[in-house]
Amino acid sequence: MNTHTIIDKQEAKAVNTGAKAQSSLYAAHEKVFPKRAEGNFRKLKWIIMAITLGIYYLTPWIRWDRGPFAPDQAVLLDMAHRRFYFFFVEIWPQEFYFVAGLLVMAGVGLFLITSVVGRAWCGYSCPQTVWTDLFIKVEELVQGDRNARIKLDKQPWSLRKLSLISFTHFIWLAISVATGGAWIFYFADAPTLLKDFVTLQAPFIAYGTVAVLTATTYLLGGIMREQVCIYMCPWPRIQAAMLDEDSLVVTYNDWRGEPRSAGTKKAAAAGLAVGDCIDCNACVAVCPTGIDIRDGQQLECITCALCIDACNGIMDKIGKPRGLIGYSTLRDYNHNMDIACPDATDEVWGRIDPARVHKPGGGFIDGLKHFDWKIFFRARTMIYMGMWSLIGIGLVFLLLTRDRLEVNVQKDRNPVAVKLSDGSIRNGYTMKILNMMPEPRTITLMIDGPPGASMTIGEMEDVKGRSAEIPVEPDKLRALHVFVTVPGQLAVKGRTDFRIIVTDKQSFETDTYKAIFEVPENMQ
Amino acid sequence: MSGNREIDQLSGVDTTGHEWDGIKELNNPLPRWWLWTLYLTIIWSIGYMVVYPAIPGLWGAEGATKGIWGWGSRADLRTQMTTVEQGRQAMNDKIATMDINAIMADPEARNFAVSAGASLFKVNCVQCHGSGAQGGPGYPNLNDDSWLWGGKPEQIVATLENGIRVAGNPDTRDSLMPAFGKDGLLEPEKINQAANYVRQLANLEHDAGLATAGATVFAENCASCHGEKGEGNQDLGAPQLNDAVWLYGDSLEAITTQVQTPRHGVMPAWKDKLGEGKVKALAAYVLSLGGGQ
């Protein structure tokens, strides 16, 4: 053991314990000043932040050639024309079930991830966490680490304090504007909109959206921070319900840490039992929600794992094995606590005896449970995985087999039928031909029955007979009012089924609608 | 208050002192800023009540306090309708100067005119012609191809502009069928003969003997307006009698009644009420129903 290592004890106290000592119905907000953490999880979080922010800011700028009749933006939610473009996929409003399917997949995926690694969404990829993390980094770069920030906060206002604080807020606002600004590019051609935006030519809604998102980003990421997670967000309540005893959660392993002691050697010399925790409070100091993980699993814990990094650093320094705070399952934890606690009852664990788990020369006794990959493959995760995959396969199948030509028909109901002067009966139909390809097409419209019927189209002068060639613009719907007329002597009272068929002779794509020709009983 | 403090042993949290059936309410305090948001909403609501109409039953005809910004849903609707009207004005002016045939040939003008006509029809025409323009006894069906005063585009426009039998309008469609029965111009049996002949013209069931006699009655009294074979005359608004469409019904009684005491439909003149653009829009809508010629 390195006897020369000096570990600073952090002046840190969990913010959610202060309230327990007072009896007011309302608690004053205690500021949290998270200390910079270093370690593997911190690195992982930087990588995830780079990826998620990269996706968010850059996606609208990716180009994707769709030919001359469709926009070339890879991801575009074109509200005005009611189209959603996603790389090689184009979605019309009635195909929105693809998006619904993706949302269901996202939901099941969240169940899966939560059942395996707990609130990983909260800790790593939730926008609230990502932006707060970024804002805390800015704060740290401008004002210094935890202690410097606490000192600055306590100082009376001075020019230096004012300039440091206002510079921090200035950068926050700049990030917020960029965040709100990036959002609007998903809804219009990004380069055009950027040009319009800076030359004040963009629509009001663009400025309004940027203003609102700037305000929320600044407020939620800069000012509210952990208050959002603790008081405003429903996820902590929901996600906690998805955990079971085999889910990995950030855990303080009391069975090896307790009894904690700041003066380990003195305590050991006095013959007291000593655990691995030296009560340095490093885990509390780095916590972005300001809690003490040693109080156990709490609603406030977003499982960002920074306390693991902080504690592992300390363990390395004092030459003890890592993992005093680590990802652990409740099952493993209970197993190990059973070994460590000689007086455990059904209600309380009682006293922890470190000698029952530690070997005298260092290390742990055999028979303790540690992380095992097998917990990833249990019935619950397999079922979630199966559901997720089935929905995914279903969506891909639908995507590959979906129609790009469609006919929607609505029969005139007022009047149902019209008798013409020569005694023939006419029915009217509003037909909508959907050309969902980004190229102009000529669609053949055909009626198969009823006997003797012929067709005229209000919008097209020269149509007669049973079929017509209809030019439809690229990626557009063409609505026509079509009249089907049956000579009086051939008209059958009641309803006659017939088919309306649209065909693209080039691609042989076709769609059929089963229609009804109706002659009311009281006609003729 | 600190004297009464009671800490829950299990959670280490204060209780509020409230207890029901042995269950104590813990006090996990709400953040104070959340309380401020409540106060803020209260302040907001006061401001809202000052600015917008809010308290009912205190004020004037519309019943509620006015609000210092003077906003009201009726005024809002008026503004919106004005905006809509202004937005349509250019197209309306354009179709007012266009020939109806040109409107029907121009997809943009046709689209506007048919849509505008559809909504105008719902306000001005459905009372007589029905919501589907299907008409009824005495009111022509506008979907079919049988027209009293002509179904060509310009004829429909003319009928709409000056109406039918509008008193004091020199350009109105006007004609009168003599009341052959009521005024004693024809004896009842001759009317019966003529009615049977008319049913023969229309290929309907009839008494062959009466119809043969009726042919003479028809030629002498009716053919001058309705044509020798009952083909009608649109210049006079004389209905075609040898087709399948009947304004007052095709039964022997209905035909007899119409010969004895003819009824004459009227329609208002719309040109002065709606203006030329809207009349053409209505004509375009009627033509889009598929019966125009």
PDB file of N, CA, C and O in Angstrom, chain A residues 390-418:
ATOM      1  N   LEU A 390     -38.889  -8.425 -33.932  1.00  0.00           N
ATOM      2  CA  LEU A 390     -40.079  -8.730 -34.736  1.00  0.00           C
ATOM      3  C   LEU A 390     -40.673  -7.470 -35.346  1.00  0.00           C
ATOM      4  O   LEU A 390     -41.011  -7.432 -36.532  1.00  0.00           O
ATOM      5  N   ILE A 391     -40.785  -6.422 -34.518  1.00  0.00           N
ATOM      6  CA  ILE A 391     -41.332  -5.160 -35.026  1.00  0.00           C
ATOM      7  C   ILE A 391     -40.418  -4.620 -36.125  1.00  0.00           C
ATOM      8  O   ILE A 391     -40.865  -4.180 -37.180  1.00  0.00           O
ATOM      9  N   GLY A 392     -39.106  -4.707 -35.874  1.00  0.00           N
ATOM     10  CA  GLY A 392     -38.136  -4.219 -36.857  1.00  0.00           C
ATOM     11  C   GLY A 392     -38.256  -4.962 -38.173  1.00  0.00           C
ATOM     12  O   GLY A 392     -38.315  -4.356 -39.255  1.00  0.00           O
ATOM     13  N   ILE A 393     -38.316  -6.287 -38.099  1.00  0.00           N
ATOM     14  CA  ILE A 393     -38.426  -7.102 -39.316  1.00  0.00           C
ATOM     15  C   ILE A 393     -39.739  -6.785 -40.030  1.00  0.00           C
ATOM     16  O   ILE A 393     -39.774  -6.630 -41.248  1.00  0.00           O
ATOM     17  N   GLY A 394     -40.817  -6.637 -39.239  1.00  0.00           N
ATOM     18  CA  GLY A 394     -42.120  -6.300 -39.814  1.00  0.00           C
ATOM     19  C   GLY A 394     -42.062  -4.983 -40.574  1.00  0.00           C
ATOM     20  O   GLY A 394     -42.561  -4.877 -41.693  1.00  0.00           O
ATOM     21  N   LEU A 395     -41.414  -3.984 -39.983  1.00  0.00           N
ATOM     22  CA  LEU A 395     -41.333  -2.673 -40.626  1.00  0.00           C
ATOM     23  C   LEU A 395     -40.523  -2.754 -41.912  1.00  0.00           C
ATOM     24  O   LEU A 395     -40.896  -2.170 -42.932  1.00  0.00           O
ATOM     25  N   VAL A 396     -39.414  -3.486 -41.879  1.00  0.00           N
ATOM     26  CA  VAL A 396     -38.578  -3.618 -43.081  1.00  0.00           C
ATOM     27  C   VAL A 396     -39.384  -4.315 -44.179  1.00  0.00           C
ATOM     28  O   VAL A 396     -39.365  -3.898 -45.339  1.00  0.00           O
ATOM     29  N   PHE A 397     -40.121  -5.359 -43.784  1.00  0.00           N
ATOM     30  CA  PHE A 397     -40.941  -6.078 -44.769  1.00  0.00           C
ATOM     31  C   PHE A 397     -41.972  -5.130 -45.405  1.00  0.00           C
ATOM     32  O   PHE A 397     -42.120  -5.081 -46.618  1.00  0.00           O
ATOM     33  N   LEU A 398     -42.659  -4.366 -44.549  1.00  0.00           N
ATOM     34  CA  LEU A 398     -43.655  -3.415 -45.049  1.00  0.00           C
ATOM     35  C   LEU A 398     -43.006  -2.395 -45.981  1.00  0.00           C
ATOM     36  O   LEU A 398     -43.556  -2.039 -47.014  1.00  0.00           O
ATOM     37  N   LEU A 399     -41.822  -1.948 -45.603  1.00  0.00           N
ATOM     38  CA  LEU A 399     -41.135  -0.924 -46.381  1.00  0.00           C
ATOM     39  C   LEU A 399     -40.775  -1.455 -47.766  1.00  0.00           C
ATOM     40  O   LEU A 399     -40.917  -0.759 -48.770  1.00  0.00           O
ATOM     41  N   LEU A 400     -40.324  -2.710 -47.799  1.00  0.00           N
ATOM     42  CA  LEU A 400     -39.890  -3.271 -49.078  1.00  0.00           C
ATOM     43  C   LEU A 400     -41.063  -3.630 -49.985  1.00  0.00           C
ATOM     44  O   LEU A 400     -40.905  -3.696 -51.191  1.00  0.00           O
ATOM     45  N   THR A 401     -42.240  -3.866 -49.397  1.00  0.00           N
ATOM     46  CA  THR A 401     -43.353  -4.317 -50.218  1.00  0.00           C
ATOM     47  C   THR A 401     -44.445  -3.258 -50.383  1.00  0.00           C
ATOM     48  O   THR A 401     -45.484  -3.547 -50.941  1.00  0.00           O
ATOM     49  N   ARG A 402     -44.214  -2.045 -49.901  1.00  0.00           N
ATOM     50  CA  ARG A 402     -45.292  -1.056 -49.931  1.00  0.00           C
ATOM     51  C   ARG A 402     -45.533  -0.550 -51.363  1.00  0.00           C
ATOM     52  O   ARG A 402     -44.635  -0.578 -52.198  1.00  0.00           O
ATOM     53  N   ASP A 403     -46.781  -0.058 -51.580  1.00  0.00           N
ATOM     54  CA  ASP A 403     -47.167   0.463 -52.884  1.00  0.00           C
ATOM     55  C   ASP A 403     -46.640   1.873 -53.080  1.00  0.00           C
ATOM     56  O   ASP A 403     -46.628   2.661 -52.150  1.00  0.00           O
ATOM     57  N   ARG A 404     -46.285   2.195 -54.307  1.00  0.00           N
ATOM     58  CA  ARG A 404     -45.973   3.580 -54.664  1.00  0.00           C
ATOM     59  C   ARG A 404     -47.013   4.157 -55.620  1.00  0.00           C
ATOM     60  O   ARG A 404     -46.816   5.193 -56.221  1.00  0.00           O
ATOM     61  N   LEU A 405     -48.082   3.376 -55.829  1.00  0.00           N
ATOM     62  CA  LEU A 405     -49.201   3.836 -56.644  1.00  0.00           C
ATOM     63  C   LEU A 405     -50.469   3.406 -55.922  1.00  0.00           C
ATOM     64  O   LEU A 405     -50.580   2.266 -55.481  1.00  0.00           O
ATOM     65  N   GLU A 406     -51.406   4.337 -55.789  1.00  0.00           N
ATOM     66  CA  GLU A 406     -52.589   4.006 -55.017  1.00  0.00           C
ATOM     67  C   GLU A 406     -53.789   4.737 -55.592  1.00  0.00           C
ATOM     68  O   GLU A 406     -53.638   5.817 -56.172  1.00  0.00           O
ATOM     69  N   VAL A 407     -54.968   4.160 -55.462  1.00  0.00           N
ATOM     70  CA  VAL A 407     -56.169   4.899 -55.818  1.00  0.00           C
ATOM     71  C   VAL A 407     -57.129   4.857 -54.630  1.00  0.00           C
ATOM     72  O   VAL A 407     -57.357   3.807 -54.031  1.00  0.00           O
ATOM     73  N   ASN A 408     -57.571   6.041 -54.218  1.00  0.00           N
ATOM     74  CA  ASN A 408     -58.581   6.142 -53.164  1.00  0.00           C
ATOM     75  C   ASN A 408     -59.869   6.642 -53.805  1.00  0.00           C
ATOM     76  O   ASN A 408     -59.842   7.582 -54.589  1.00  0.00           O
ATOM     77  N   VAL A 409     -60.978   6.008 -53.477  1.00  0.00           N
ATOM     78  CA  VAL A 409     -62.241   6.347 -54.131  1.00  0.00           C
ATOM     79  C   VAL A 409     -63.291   6.687 -53.088  1.00  0.00           C
ATOM     80  O   VAL A 409     -63.409   6.002 -52.071  1.00  0.00           O
ATOM     81  N   GLN A 410     -63.989   7.772 -53.342  1.00  0.00           N
ATOM     82  CA  GLN A 410     -65.124   8.095 -52.500  1.00  0.00           C
ATOM     83  C   GLN A 410     -66.339   8.276 -53.397  1.00  0.00           C
ATOM     84  O   GLN A 410     -66.333   9.091 -54.313  1.00  0.00           O
ATOM     85  N   LYS A 411     -67.355   7.471 -53.157  1.00  0.00           N
ATOM     86  CA  LYS A 411     -68.541   7.539 -54.004  1.00  0.00           C
ATOM     87  C   LYS A 411     -69.381   8.752 -53.604  1.00  0.00           C
ATOM     88  O   LYS A 411     -69.515   9.047 -52.413  1.00  0.00           O
ATOM     89  N   ASP A 412     -69.939   9.438 -54.594  1.00  0.00           N
ATOM     90  CA  ASP A 412     -70.869  10.533 -54.291  1.00  0.00           C
ATOM     91  C   ASP A 412     -72.076   9.957 -53.562  1.00  0.00           C
ATOM     92  O   ASP A 412     -72.638   8.953 -53.995  1.00  0.00           O
ATOM     93  N   ARG A 413     -72.457  10.578 -52.495  1.00  0.00           N
ATOM     94  CA  ARG A 413     -73.615  10.069 -51.749  1.00  0.00           C
ATOM     95  C   ARG A 413     -74.793  11.033 -51.792  1.00  0.00           C
ATOM     96  O   ARG A 413     -75.860  10.752 -51.285  1.00  0.00           O
ATOM     97  N   ASN A 414     -74.558  12.192 -52.375  1.00  0.00           N
ATOM     98  CA  ASN A 414     -75.631  13.169 -52.434  1.00  0.00           C
ATOM     99  C   ASN A 414     -75.556  13.932 -53.740  1.00  0.00           C
ATOM    100  O   ASN A 414     -74.822  14.893 -53.829  1.00  0.00           O
ATOM    101  N   PRO A 415     -76.258  13.506 -54.764  1.00  0.00           N
ATOM    102  CA  PRO A 415     -77.174  12.367 -54.803  1.00  0.00           C
ATOM    103  C   PRO A 415     -76.427  11.050 -55.040  1.00  0.00           C
ATOM    104  O   PRO A 415     -75.337  11.058 -55.587  1.00  0.00           O
ATOM    105  N   VAL A 416     -77.057   9.968 -54.622  1.00  0.00           N
ATOM    106  CA  VAL A 416     -76.458   8.655 -54.796  1.00  0.00           C
ATOM    107  C   VAL A 416     -76.351   8.321 -56.285  1.00  0.00           C
ATOM    108  O   VAL A 416     -75.362   7.794 -56.751  1.00  0.00           O
ATOM    109  N   ALA A 417     -77.399   8.657 -57.022  1.00  0.00           N
ATOM    110  CA  ALA A 417     -77.429   8.360 -58.451  1.00  0.00           C
ATOM    111  C   ALA A 417     -78.221   9.451 -59.157  1.00  0.00           C
ATOM    112  O   ALA A 417     -79.049  10.125 -58.543  1.00  0.00           O
ATOM    113  N   VAL A 418     -77.962   9.634 -60.453  1.00  0.00           N
ATOM    114  CA  VAL A 418     -78.671  10.642 -61.234  1.00  0.00           C
ATOM    115  C   VAL A 418     -79.242   9.963 -62.470  1.00  0.00           C
ATOM    116  O   VAL A 418     -78.566   9.196 -63.148  1.00  0.00           O
TER     117      VAL A 418
END
